[in-house]
mmCIF file of C-alpha atoms in Angstrom:
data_model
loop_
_atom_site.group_PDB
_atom_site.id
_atom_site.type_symbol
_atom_site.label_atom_id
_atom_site.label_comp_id
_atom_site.label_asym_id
_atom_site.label_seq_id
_atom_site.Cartn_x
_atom_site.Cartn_y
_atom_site.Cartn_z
ATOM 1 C CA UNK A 1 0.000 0.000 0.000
ATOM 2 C CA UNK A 2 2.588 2.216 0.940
ATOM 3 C CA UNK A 3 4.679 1.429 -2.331
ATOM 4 C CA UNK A 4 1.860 2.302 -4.430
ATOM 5 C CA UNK A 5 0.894 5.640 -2.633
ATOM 6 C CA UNK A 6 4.470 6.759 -2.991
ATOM 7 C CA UNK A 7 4.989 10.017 -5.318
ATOM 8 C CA UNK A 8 8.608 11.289 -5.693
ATOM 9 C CA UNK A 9 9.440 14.342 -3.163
ATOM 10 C CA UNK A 10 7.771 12.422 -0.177
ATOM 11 C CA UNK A 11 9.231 10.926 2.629
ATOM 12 C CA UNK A 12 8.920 8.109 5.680
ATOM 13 C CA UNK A 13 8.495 7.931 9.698
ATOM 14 C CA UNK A 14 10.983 5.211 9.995
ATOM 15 C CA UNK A 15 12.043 3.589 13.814
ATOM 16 C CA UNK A 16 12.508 -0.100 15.144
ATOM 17 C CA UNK A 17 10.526 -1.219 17.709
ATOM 18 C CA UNK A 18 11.642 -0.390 21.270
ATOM 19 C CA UNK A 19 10.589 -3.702 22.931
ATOM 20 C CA UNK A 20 12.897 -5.819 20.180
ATOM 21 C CA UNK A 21 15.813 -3.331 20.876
ATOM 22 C CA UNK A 22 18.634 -4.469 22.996
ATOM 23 C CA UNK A 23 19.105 -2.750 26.486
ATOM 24 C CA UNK A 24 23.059 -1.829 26.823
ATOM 25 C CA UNK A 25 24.790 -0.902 29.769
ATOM 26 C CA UNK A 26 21.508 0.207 30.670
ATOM 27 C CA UNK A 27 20.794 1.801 28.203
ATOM 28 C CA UNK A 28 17.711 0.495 25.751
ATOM 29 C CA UNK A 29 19.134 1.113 21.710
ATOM 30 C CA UNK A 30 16.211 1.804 20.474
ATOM 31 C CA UNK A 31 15.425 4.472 17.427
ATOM 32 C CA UNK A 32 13.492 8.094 17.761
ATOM 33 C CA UNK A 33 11.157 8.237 14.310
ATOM 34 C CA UNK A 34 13.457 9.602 11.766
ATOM 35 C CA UNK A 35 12.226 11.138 8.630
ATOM 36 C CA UNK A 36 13.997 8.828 5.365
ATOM 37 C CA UNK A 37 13.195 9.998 1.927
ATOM 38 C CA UNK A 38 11.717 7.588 -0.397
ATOM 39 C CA UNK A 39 14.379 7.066 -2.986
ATOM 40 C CA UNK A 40 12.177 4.404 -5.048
ATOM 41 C CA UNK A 41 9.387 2.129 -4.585
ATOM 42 C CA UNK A 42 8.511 -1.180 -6.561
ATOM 43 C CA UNK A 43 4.429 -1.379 -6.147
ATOM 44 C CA UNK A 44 4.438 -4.816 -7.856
ATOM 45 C CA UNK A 45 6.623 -6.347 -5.303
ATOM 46 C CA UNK A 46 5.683 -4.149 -1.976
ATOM 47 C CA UNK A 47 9.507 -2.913 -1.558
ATOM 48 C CA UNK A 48 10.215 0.252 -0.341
ATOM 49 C CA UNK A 49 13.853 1.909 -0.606
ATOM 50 C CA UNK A 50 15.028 4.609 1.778
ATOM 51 C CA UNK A 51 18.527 6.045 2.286
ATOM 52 C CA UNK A 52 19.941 7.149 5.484
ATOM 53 C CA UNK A 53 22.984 9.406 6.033
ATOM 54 C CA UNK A 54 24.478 8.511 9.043
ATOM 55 C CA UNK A 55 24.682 11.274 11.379
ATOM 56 C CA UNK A 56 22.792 11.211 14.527
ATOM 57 C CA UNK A 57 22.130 8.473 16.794
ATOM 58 C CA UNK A 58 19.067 7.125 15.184
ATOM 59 C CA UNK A 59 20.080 6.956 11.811
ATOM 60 C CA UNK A 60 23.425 5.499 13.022
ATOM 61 C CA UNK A 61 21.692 2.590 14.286
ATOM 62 C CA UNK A 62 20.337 2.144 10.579
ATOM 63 C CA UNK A 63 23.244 0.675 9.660
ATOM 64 C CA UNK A 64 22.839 -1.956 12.624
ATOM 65 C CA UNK A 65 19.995 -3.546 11.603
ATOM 66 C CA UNK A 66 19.830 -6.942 10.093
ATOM 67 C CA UNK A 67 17.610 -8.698 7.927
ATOM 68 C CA UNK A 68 14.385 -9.607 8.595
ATOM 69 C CA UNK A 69 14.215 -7.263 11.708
ATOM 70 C CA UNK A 70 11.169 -5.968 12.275
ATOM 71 C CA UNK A 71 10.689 -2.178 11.644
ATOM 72 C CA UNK A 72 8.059 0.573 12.083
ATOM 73 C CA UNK A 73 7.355 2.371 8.836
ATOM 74 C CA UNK A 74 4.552 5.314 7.950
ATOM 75 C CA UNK A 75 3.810 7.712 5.390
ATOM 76 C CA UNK A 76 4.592 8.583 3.009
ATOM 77 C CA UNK A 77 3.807 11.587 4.021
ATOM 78 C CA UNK A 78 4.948 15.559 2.997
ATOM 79 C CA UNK A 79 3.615 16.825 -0.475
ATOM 80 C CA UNK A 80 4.735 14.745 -3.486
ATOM 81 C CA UNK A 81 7.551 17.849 -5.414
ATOM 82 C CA UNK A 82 5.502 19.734 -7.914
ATOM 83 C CA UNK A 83 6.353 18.417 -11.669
ATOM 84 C CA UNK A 84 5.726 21.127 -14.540
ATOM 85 C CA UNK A 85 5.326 20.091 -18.523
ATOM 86 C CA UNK A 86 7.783 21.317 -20.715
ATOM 87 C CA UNK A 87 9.906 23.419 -18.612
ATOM 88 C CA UNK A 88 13.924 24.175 -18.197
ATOM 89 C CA UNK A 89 14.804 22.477 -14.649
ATOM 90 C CA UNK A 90 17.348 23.053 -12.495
ATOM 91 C CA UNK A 91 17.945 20.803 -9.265
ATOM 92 C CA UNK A 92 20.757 21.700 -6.859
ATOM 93 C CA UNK A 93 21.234 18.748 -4.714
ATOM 94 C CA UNK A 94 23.747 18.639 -1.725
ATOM 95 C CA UNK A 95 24.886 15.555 -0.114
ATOM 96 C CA UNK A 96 22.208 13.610 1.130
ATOM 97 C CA UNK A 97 19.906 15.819 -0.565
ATOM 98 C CA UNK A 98 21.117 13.908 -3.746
ATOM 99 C CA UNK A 99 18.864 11.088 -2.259
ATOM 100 C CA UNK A 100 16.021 12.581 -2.533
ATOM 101 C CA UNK A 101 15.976 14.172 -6.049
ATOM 102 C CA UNK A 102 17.204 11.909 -8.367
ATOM 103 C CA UNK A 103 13.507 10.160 -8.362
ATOM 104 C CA UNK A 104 11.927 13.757 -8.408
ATOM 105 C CA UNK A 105 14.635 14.164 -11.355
ATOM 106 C CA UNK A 106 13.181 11.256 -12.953
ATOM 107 C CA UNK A 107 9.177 12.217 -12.972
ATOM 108 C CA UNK A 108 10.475 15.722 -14.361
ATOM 109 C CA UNK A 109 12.128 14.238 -17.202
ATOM 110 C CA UNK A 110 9.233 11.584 -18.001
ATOM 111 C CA UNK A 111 6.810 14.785 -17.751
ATOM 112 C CA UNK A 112 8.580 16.823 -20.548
ATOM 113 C CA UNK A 113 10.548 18.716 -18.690
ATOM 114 C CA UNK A 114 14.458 19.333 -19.629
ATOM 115 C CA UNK A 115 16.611 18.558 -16.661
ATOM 116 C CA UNK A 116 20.096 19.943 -15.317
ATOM 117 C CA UNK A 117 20.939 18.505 -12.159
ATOM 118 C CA UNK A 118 23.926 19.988 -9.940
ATOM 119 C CA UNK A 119 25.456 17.100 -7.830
ATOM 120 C CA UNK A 120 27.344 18.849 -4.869
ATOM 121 C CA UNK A 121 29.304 16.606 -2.899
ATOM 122 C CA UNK A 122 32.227 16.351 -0.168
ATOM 123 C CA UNK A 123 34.166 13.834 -1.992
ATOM 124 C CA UNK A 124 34.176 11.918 -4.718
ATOM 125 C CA UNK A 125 33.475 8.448 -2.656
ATOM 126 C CA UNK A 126 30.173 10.099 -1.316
ATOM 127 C CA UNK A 127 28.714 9.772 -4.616
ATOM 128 C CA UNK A 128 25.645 6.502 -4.501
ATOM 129 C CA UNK A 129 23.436 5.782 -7.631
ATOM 130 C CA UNK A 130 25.483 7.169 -10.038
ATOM 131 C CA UNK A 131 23.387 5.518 -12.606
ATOM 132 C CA UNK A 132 19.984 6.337 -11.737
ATOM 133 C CA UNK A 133 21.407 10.470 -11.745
ATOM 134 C CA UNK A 134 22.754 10.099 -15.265
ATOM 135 C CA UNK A 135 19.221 8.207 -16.484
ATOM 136 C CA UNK A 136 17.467 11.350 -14.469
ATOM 137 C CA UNK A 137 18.898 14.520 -16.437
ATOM 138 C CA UNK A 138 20.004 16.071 -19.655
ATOM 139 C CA UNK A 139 23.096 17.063 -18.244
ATOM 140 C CA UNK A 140 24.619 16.414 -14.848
ATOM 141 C CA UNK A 141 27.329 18.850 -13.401
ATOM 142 C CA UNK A 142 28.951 17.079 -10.962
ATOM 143 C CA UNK A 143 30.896 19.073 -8.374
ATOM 144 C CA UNK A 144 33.435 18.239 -5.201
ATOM 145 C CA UNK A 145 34.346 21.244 -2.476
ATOM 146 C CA UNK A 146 38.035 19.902 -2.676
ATOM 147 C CA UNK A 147 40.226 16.990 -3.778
ATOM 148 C CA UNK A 148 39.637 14.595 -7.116
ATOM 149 C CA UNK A 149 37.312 15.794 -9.214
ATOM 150 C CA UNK A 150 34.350 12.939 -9.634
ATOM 151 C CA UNK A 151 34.932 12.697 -13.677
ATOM 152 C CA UNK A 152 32.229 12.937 -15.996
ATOM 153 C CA UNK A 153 31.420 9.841 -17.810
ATOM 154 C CA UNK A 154 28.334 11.084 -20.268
ATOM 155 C CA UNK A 155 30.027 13.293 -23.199
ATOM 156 C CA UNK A 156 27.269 16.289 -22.356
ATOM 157 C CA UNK A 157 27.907 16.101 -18.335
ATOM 158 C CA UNK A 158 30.588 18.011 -16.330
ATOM 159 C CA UNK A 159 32.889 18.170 -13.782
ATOM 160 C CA UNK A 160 33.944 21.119 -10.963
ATOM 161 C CA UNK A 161 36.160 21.065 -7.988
ATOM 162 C CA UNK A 162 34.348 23.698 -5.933
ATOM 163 C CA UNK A 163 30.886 24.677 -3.816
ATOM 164 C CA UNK A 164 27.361 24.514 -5.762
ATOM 165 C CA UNK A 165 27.125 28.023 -6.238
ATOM 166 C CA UNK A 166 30.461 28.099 -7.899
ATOM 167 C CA UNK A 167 29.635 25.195 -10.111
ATOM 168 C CA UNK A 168 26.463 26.910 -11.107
ATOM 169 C CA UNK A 169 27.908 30.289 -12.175
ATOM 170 C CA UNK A 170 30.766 28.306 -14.160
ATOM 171 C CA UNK A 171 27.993 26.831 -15.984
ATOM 172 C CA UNK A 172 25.920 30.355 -16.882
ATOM 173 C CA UNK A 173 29.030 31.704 -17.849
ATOM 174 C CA UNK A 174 29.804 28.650 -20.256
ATOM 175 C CA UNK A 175 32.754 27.961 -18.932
ATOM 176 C CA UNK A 176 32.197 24.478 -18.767
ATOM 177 C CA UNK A 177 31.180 23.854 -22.197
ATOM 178 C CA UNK A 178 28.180 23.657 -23.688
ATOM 179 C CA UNK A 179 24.536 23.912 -21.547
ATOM 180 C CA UNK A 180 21.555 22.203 -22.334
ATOM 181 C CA UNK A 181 20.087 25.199 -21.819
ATOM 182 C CA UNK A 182 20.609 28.950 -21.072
ATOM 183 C CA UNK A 183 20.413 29.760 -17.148
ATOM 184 C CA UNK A 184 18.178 32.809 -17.969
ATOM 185 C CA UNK A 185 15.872 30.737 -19.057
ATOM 186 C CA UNK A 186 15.201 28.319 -16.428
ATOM 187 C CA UNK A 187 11.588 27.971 -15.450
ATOM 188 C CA UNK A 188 11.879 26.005 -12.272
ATOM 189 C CA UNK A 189 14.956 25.507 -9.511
ATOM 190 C CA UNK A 190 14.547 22.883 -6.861
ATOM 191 C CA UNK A 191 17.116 22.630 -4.084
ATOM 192 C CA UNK A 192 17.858 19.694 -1.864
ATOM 193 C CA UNK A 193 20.562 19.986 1.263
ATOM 194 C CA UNK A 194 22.249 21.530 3.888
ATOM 195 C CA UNK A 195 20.374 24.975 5.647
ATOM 196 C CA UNK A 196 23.617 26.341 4.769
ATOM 197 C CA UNK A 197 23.985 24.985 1.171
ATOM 198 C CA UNK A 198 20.169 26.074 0.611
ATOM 199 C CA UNK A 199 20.357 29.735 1.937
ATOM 200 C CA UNK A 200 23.733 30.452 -0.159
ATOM 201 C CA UNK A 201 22.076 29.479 -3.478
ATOM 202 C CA UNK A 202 19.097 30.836 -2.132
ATOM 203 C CA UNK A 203 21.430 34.547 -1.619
ATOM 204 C CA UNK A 204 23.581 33.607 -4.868
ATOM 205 C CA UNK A 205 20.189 33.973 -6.653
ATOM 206 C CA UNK A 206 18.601 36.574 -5.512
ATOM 207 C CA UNK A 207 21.534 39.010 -4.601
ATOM 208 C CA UNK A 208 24.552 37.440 -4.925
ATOM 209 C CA UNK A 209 26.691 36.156 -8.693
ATOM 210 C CA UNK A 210 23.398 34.030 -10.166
ATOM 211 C CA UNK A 211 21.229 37.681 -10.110
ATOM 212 C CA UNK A 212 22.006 38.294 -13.708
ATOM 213 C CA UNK A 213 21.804 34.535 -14.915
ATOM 214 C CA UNK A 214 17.924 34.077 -13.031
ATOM 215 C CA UNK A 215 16.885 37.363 -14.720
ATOM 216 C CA UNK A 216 13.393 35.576 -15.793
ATOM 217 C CA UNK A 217 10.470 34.591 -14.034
ATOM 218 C CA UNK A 218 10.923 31.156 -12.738
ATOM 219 C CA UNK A 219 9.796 29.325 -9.473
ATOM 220 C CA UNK A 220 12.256 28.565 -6.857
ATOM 221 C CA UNK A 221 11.862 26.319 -4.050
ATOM 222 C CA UNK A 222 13.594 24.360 -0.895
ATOM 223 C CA UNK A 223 13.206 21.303 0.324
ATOM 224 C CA UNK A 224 13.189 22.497 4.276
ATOM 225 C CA UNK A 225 14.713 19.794 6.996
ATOM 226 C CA UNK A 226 13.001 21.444 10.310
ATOM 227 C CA UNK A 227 13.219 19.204 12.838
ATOM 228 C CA UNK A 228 10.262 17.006 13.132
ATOM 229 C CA UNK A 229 8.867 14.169 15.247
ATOM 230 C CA UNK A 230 5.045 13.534 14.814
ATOM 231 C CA UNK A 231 5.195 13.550 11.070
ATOM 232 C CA UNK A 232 1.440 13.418 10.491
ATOM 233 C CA UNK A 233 0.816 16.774 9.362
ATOM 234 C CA UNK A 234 0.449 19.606 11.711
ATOM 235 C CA UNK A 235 -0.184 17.757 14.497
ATOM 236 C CA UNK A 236 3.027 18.296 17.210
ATOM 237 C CA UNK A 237 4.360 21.238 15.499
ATOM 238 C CA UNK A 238 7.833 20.611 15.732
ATOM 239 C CA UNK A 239 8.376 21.121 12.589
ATOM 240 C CA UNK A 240 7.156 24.997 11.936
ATOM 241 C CA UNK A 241 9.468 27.090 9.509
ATOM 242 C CA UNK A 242 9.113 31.187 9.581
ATOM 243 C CA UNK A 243 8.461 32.738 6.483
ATOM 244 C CA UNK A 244 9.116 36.165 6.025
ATOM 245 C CA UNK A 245 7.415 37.840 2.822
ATOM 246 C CA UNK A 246 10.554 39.951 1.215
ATOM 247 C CA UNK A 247 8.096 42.907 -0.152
ATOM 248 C CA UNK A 248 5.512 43.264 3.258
ATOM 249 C CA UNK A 249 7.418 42.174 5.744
ATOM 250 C CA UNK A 250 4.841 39.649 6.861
ATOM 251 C CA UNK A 251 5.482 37.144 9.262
ATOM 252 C CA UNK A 252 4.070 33.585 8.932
ATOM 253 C CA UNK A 253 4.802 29.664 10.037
ATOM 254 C CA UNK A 254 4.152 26.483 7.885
ATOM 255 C CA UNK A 255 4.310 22.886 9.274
ATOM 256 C CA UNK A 256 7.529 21.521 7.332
ATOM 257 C CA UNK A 257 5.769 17.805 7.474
ATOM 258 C CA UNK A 258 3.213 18.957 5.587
ATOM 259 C CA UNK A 259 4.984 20.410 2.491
ATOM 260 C CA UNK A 260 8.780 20.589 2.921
ATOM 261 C CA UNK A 261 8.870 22.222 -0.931
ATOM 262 C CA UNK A 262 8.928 25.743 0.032
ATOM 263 C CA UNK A 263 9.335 29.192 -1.468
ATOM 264 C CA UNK A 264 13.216 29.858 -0.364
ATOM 265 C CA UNK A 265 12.615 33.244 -1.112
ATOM 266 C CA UNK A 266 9.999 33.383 1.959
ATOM 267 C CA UNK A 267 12.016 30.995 4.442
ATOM 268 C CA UNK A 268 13.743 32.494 7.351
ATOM 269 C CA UNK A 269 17.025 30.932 6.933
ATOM 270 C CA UNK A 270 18.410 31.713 10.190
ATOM 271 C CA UNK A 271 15.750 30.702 12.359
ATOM 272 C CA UNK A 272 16.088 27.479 9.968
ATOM 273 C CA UNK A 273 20.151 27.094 11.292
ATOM 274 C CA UNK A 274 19.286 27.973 14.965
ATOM 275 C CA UNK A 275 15.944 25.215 14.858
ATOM 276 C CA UNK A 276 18.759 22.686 13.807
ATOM 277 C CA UNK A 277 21.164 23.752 16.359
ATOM 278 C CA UNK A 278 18.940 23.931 19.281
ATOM 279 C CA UNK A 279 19.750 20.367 20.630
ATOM 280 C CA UNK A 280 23.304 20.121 19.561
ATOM 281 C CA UNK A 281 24.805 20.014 22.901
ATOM 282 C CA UNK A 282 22.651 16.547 23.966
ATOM 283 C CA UNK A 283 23.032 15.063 20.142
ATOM 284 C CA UNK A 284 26.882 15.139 20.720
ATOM 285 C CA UNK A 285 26.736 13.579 24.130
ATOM 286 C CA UNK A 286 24.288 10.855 22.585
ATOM 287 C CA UNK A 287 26.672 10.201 19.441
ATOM 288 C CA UNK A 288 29.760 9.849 21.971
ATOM 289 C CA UNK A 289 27.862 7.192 24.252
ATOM 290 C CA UNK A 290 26.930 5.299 21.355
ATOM 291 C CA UNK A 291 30.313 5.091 20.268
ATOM 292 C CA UNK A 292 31.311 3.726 23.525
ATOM 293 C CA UNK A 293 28.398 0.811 23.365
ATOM 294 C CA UNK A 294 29.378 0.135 19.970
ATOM 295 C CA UNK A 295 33.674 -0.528 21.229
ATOM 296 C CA UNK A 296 32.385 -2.084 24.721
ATOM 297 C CA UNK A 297 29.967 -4.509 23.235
ATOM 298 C CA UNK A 298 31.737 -5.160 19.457
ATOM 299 C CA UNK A 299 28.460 -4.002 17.373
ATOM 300 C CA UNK A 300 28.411 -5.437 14.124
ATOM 301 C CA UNK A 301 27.934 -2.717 11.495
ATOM 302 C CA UNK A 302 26.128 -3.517 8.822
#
């Protein structure tokens, strides 16, 4: 059922059960409900594929888990991404975020549309599904802050040592080679990652090197990664983002859970960074005990 109601752009309440979690030390390994983006489905066969980046406790212990464990799983839930006909796409994805969009990618292309996706990455051994990308796009720019470059393997893609928003203005200016199609005319941007990688494309854009390459009218939007526990649409509220209208001034608050594919030109980017922040302090202590189980007891990672 789930595999069937999937649409690309949603996401997953994923957790194990607590009462078949091991208790270490005292201490009971269990999983807080994580939000995993749906990277495909198979409705014939009932499979469902998520990918977690592992960060924080609970999506550490992902990588503990064993076949045939059992496993809570809801949704999907958010708003499936919004796919025009016929338009000039550009997806910035960064990271993990690269999860998420290379499905989205897909839809776009199969609706008309003329993809360019920008692939932002740490390193070149952080890159997973390679394939599925290329399939995805028109052209693929794929880009490393430092180090190797991750190589090009498709005559029309492209390479870049460097941050997104210096990949992307290479591009407008053609210094990369040819585009698939002129930056001015791109009718949509989505972009996928960090709160920091969002809000600099996000400033790039709208006041930064990309002003004069997003001089026509085009939507823009964010995929926003609030915090969120409940995940069944504006019920705990965890998850509210402040938007800020640029031209009034007005102040208002969406539930993130309910449609993470906001306008970035509303979305308060700092109260964004300090929303992620605001448990830091107990996240770190919770990442160092778990390294300490895993030594003490010899976890086997997955």
């Amino acid at each position: 059922m789930k595999a069937c109601k999937f649409h690309p752009g949603e996401f997953f309440r994923f957790q194990n059960f607590e009462s078949l979690s091991p208790v270490l030390d005292g201490t009971r390994v269990n999983q807080e409900g994580i939000a995993l983006t749906g990277a495909w489905v198979d409705p014939e066969q009932g499979l469902l594929s998520m990918i977690a980046l592992e960060f924080g406790v609970s999506s550490r212990l992902c990588s503990f888990l064993k076949k045939d464990d059992r496993v809570v799983v809801t949704g999907p839930t958010g708003c499936p991404s919004e796919i025009g006909h016929g338009e000039n796409v550009i997806l910035c994805g960064g990271g993990l975020g690269n999860a998420v969009l290379f499905s989205i990618a897909r839809a776009m292309k199969d609706a008309g549309n003329k993809v360019v996706y920008f692939a932002g990455y740490k390193k070149p051994s952080d890159v997973f599904h390679r394939d599925k990308v290329e399939e995805a796009c028109d052209q693929v720019i794929w880009s490393v802050d430092v180090g190797e470059p991750i190589r090009a393997r498709r005559p029309q893609d492209r390479h870049f040592v460097g941050n997104i928003v210096q990949s992307m203005l290479a591009w407008a200016k053609g210094e990369l080679g040819d585009t698939a199609f002129p930056m001015k005319t791109t009718n949509r941007i989505l972009v996928i990652g960090s709160d920091r990688m969002m809000a600099a494309v996000k400033a790039a854009r709208t006041e930064g090197v990309l002003k004069e390459y997003f001089c026509g009218a085009h939507e823009a939007l964010a995929s926003i990664n609030s915090p969120m526990q409940c995940m069944m649409k504006e019920i705990c509220a965890q998850c509210l983002q402040r938007h800020i209208d640029p031209e009034t001034g007005k102040e208002s608050y969406v539930f993130t859970c309910f449609n993470q594919d906001q306008k970035m030109d509303l979305v308060d980017w700092k109260h964004l960074n300090e929303r992620l922040r605001q448990n830091t302090v107990a996240e770190k202590l919770s990442n160092q005990w778990l390294d300490y189980l895993i030594k003490k007891h010899n976890l086997e990672h997955v």
